[in-house]
Short mmCIF file of C-alpha atoms in Angstrom, two decimals:
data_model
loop_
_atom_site.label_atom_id
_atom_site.label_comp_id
_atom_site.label_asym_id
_atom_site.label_seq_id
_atom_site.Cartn_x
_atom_site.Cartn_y
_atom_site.Cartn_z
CA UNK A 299 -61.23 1.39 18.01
CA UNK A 300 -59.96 1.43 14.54
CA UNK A 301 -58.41 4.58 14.81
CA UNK A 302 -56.42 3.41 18.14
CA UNK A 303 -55.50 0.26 16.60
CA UNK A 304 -53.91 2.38 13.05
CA UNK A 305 -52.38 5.08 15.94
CA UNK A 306 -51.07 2.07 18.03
CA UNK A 307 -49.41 0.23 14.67
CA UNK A 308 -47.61 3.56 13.87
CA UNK A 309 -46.44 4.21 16.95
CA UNK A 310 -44.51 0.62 16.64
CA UNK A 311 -43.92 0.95 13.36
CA UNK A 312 -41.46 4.27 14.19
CA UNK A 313 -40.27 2.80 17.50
CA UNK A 314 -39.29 0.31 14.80
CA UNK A 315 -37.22 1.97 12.80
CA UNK A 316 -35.70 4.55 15.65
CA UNK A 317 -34.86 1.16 17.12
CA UNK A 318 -33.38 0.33 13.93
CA UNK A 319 -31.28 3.47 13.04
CA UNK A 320 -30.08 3.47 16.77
CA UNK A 321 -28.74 -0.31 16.19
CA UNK A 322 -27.21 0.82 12.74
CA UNK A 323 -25.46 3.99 14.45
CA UNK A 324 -24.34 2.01 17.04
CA UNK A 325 -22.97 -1.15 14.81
CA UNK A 326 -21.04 1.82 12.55
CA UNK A 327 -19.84 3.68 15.56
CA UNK A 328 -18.03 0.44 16.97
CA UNK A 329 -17.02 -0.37 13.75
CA UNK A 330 -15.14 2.68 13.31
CA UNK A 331 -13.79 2.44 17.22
CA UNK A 332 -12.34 -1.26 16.29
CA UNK A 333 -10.43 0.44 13.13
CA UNK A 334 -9.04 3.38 15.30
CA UNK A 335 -8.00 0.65 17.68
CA UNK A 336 -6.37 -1.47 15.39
CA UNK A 337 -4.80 1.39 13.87
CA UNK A 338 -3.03 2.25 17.21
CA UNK A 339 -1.49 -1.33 17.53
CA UNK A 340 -0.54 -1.51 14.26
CA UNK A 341 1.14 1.87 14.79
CA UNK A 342 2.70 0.55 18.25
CA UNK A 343 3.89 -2.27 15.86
CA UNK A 344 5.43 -0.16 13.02
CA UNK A 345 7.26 1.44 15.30
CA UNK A 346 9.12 -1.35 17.22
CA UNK A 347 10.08 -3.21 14.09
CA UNK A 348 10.92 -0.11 11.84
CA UNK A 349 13.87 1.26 14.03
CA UNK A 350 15.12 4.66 13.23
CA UNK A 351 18.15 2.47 11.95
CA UNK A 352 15.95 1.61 9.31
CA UNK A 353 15.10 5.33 9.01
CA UNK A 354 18.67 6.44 8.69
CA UNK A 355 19.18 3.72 5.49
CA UNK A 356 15.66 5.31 4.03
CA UNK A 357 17.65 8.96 4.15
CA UNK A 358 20.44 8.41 3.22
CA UNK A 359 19.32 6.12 0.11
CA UNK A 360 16.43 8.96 -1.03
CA UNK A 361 19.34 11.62 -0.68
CA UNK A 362 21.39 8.93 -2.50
CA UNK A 363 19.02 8.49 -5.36
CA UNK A 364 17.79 12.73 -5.69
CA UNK A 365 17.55 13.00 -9.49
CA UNK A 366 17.19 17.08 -9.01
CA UNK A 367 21.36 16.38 -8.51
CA UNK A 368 21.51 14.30 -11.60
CA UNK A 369 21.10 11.08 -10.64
CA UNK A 370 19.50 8.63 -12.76
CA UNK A 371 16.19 7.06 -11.77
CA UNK A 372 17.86 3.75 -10.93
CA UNK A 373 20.96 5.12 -9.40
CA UNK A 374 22.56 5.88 -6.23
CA UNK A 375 25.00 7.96 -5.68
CA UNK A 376 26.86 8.48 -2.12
CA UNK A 377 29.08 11.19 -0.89
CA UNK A 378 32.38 9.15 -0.84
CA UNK A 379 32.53 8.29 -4.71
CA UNK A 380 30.44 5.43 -4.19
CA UNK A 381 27.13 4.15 -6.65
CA UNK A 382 24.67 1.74 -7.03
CA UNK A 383 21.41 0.90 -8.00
CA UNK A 384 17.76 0.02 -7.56
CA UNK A 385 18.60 -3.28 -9.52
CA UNK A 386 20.77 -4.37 -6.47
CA UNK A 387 19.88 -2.66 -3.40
CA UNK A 388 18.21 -6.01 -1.99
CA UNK A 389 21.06 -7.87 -3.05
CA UNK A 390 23.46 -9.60 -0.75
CA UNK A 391 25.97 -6.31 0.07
CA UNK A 392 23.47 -3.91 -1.82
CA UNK A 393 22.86 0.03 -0.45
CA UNK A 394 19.94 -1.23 0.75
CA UNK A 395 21.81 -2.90 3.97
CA UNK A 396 18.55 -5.47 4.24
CA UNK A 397 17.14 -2.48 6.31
CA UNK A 398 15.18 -1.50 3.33
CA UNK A 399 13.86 -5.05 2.28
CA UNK A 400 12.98 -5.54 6.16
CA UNK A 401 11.07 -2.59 6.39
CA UNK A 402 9.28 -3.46 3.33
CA UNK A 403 8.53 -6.54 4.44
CA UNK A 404 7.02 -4.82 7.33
CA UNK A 405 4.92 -2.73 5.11
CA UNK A 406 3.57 -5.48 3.44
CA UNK A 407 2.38 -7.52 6.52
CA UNK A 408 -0.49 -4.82 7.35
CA UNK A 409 -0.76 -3.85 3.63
CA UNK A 410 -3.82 -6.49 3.76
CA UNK A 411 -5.66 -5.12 6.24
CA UNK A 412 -5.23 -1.66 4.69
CA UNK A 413 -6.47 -3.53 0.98
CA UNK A 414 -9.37 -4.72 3.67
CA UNK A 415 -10.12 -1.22 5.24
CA UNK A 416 -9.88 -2.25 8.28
CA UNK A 417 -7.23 0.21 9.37
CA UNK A 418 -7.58 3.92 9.20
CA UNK A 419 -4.72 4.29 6.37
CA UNK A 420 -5.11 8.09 6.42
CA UNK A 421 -2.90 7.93 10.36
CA UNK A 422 -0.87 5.19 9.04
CA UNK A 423 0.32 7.42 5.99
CA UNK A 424 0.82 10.44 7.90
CA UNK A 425 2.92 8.57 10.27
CA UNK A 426 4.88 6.60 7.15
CA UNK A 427 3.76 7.83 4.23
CA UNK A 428 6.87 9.50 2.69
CA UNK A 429 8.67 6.14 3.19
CA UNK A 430 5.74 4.15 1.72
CA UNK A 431 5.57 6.36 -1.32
CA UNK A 432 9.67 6.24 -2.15
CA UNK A 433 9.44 2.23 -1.48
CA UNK A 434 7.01 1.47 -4.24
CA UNK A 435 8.86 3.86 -6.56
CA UNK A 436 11.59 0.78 -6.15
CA UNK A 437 10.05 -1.97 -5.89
CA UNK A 438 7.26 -0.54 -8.77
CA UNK A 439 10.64 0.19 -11.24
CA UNK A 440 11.87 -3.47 -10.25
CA UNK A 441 7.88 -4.98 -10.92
CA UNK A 442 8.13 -3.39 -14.43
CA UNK A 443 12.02 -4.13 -15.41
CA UNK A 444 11.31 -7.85 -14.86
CA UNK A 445 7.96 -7.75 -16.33
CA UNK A 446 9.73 -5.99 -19.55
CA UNK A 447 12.26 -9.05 -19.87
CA UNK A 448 9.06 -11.35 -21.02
CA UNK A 449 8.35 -11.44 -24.45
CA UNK A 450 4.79 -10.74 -25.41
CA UNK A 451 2.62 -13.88 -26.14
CA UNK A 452 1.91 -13.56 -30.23
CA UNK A 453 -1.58 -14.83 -31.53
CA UNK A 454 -0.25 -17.14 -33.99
CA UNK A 455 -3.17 -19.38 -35.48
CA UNK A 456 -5.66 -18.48 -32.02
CA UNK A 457 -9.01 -17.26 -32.35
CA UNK A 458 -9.82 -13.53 -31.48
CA UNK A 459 -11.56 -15.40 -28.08
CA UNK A 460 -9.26 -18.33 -27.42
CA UNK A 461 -6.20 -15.37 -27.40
CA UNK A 462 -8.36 -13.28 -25.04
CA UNK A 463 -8.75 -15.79 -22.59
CA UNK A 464 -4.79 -16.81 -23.24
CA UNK A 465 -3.83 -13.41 -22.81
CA UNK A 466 -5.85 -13.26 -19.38
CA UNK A 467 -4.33 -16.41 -17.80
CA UNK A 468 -0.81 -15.11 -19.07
CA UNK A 469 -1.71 -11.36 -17.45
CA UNK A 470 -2.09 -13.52 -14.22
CA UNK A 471 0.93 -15.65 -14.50
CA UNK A 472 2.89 -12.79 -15.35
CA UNK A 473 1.45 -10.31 -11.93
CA UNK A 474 2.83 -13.57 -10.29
CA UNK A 475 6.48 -13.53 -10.70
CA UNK A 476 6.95 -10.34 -11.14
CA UNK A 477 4.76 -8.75 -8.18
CA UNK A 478 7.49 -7.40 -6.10
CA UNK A 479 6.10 -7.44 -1.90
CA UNK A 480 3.23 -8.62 -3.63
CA UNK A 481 0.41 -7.19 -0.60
CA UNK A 482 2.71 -3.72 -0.59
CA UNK A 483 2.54 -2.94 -4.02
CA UNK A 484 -1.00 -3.79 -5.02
CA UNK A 485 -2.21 -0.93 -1.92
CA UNK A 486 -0.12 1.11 -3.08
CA UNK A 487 -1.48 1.06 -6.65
CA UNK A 488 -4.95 1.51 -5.86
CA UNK A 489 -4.87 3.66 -2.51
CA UNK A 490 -6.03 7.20 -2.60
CA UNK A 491 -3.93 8.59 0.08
CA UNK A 492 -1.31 10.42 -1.92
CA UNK A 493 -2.66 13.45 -1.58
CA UNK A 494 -2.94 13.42 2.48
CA UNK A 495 -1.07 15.43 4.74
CA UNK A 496 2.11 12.79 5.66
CA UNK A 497 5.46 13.20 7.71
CA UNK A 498 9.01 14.25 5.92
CA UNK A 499 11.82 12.54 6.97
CA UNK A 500 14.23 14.30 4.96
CA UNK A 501 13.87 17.08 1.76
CA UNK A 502 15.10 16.74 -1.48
CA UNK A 503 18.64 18.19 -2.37
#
């Protein structure tokens, strides 16, 4: 009777966990379903608010700004004489047209739910990735030219702890006014993605 009872307890005991590991499997496959999904809409909605407008801008500013002709790292330089820079593309009459800023913008509206995983970035980086990676290189250059303008906090008469903790609320204070598309630009400094296959637009010239 024993014996039955052990069997019986063992028997539930694995039911139990197959149970388990089925509900798991299941929970992770639907999980990863939801993410393709969203991925697709988010795709669908890349695509009607970037128009290849937008694209043509992005072409001819990365041709524009090619420093294997030359060009300075900052600079633009266009086939009719004309320059500018990465200082004022976004400005009012700037190279970047506001198609640049608005696809940005763009960028940095799902740029949460790609800090949140909850979109498989991998497609979304094929799909936009050469775009992505150029964009940041502006808005990054921007981030640290404005960032360079403030003078470093000195120690003066602090403790070695009271300037630690200073120096950590003035780190803070600092990521806030200079974060450039503030969503855009902190994915794009920690995401892993660089390395995965992505769509050219254009070559360098």
């Amino acid at each position: 009777m024993q014996i039955i009872t052990e069997a019986r307890n063992w028997i539930l005991l694995l039911l139990g966990i197959i149970g388990a590991f089925v509900t798991i499997k299941t929970f992770l496959d639907n999980v990863r379903q939801r993410k393709l999904d969203n991925t697709f809409k988010t795709l669908e909605y890349l695509r009607k608010h970037i128009p290849q407008e937008y694209i043509d801008t992005f072409i001819t500013l990365f041709h524009a700004n090619g420093e294997l002709r030359g060009v300075k790292y900052n600079e633009f330089r266009f086939p009719d004489g004309r320059t500018d820079t990465i200082e004022n593309m976004f400005s009012e009459g700037g190279c970047g047209n506001g198609d640049i800023h608005n696809m940005i913008e763009v960028f940095n509206l799902i740029s949460k739910s790609l800090n949140q995983n909850l979109l498989a970035e991998e497609l979304i980086w094929y799909e936009y990735g050469q775009i992505m990676f150029t964009c940041y290189k502006w808005t990054k250059y921007l981030e640290e030219n404005k960032r360079a303008l403030l003078p470093y906090p000195q120690k003066g008469k602090m403790s070695d702890k009271d300037y630690k903790k200073f120096i950590k609320k003035w780190e803070k204070s600092v990521d806030a006014i200079t974060m450039f598309y503030r969503d855009f630009n902190e994915y794009m400094a920690q995401t892993k993605v660089f390395d995965k296959p992505t769509k050219y637009y254009t070559y360098a010239e």
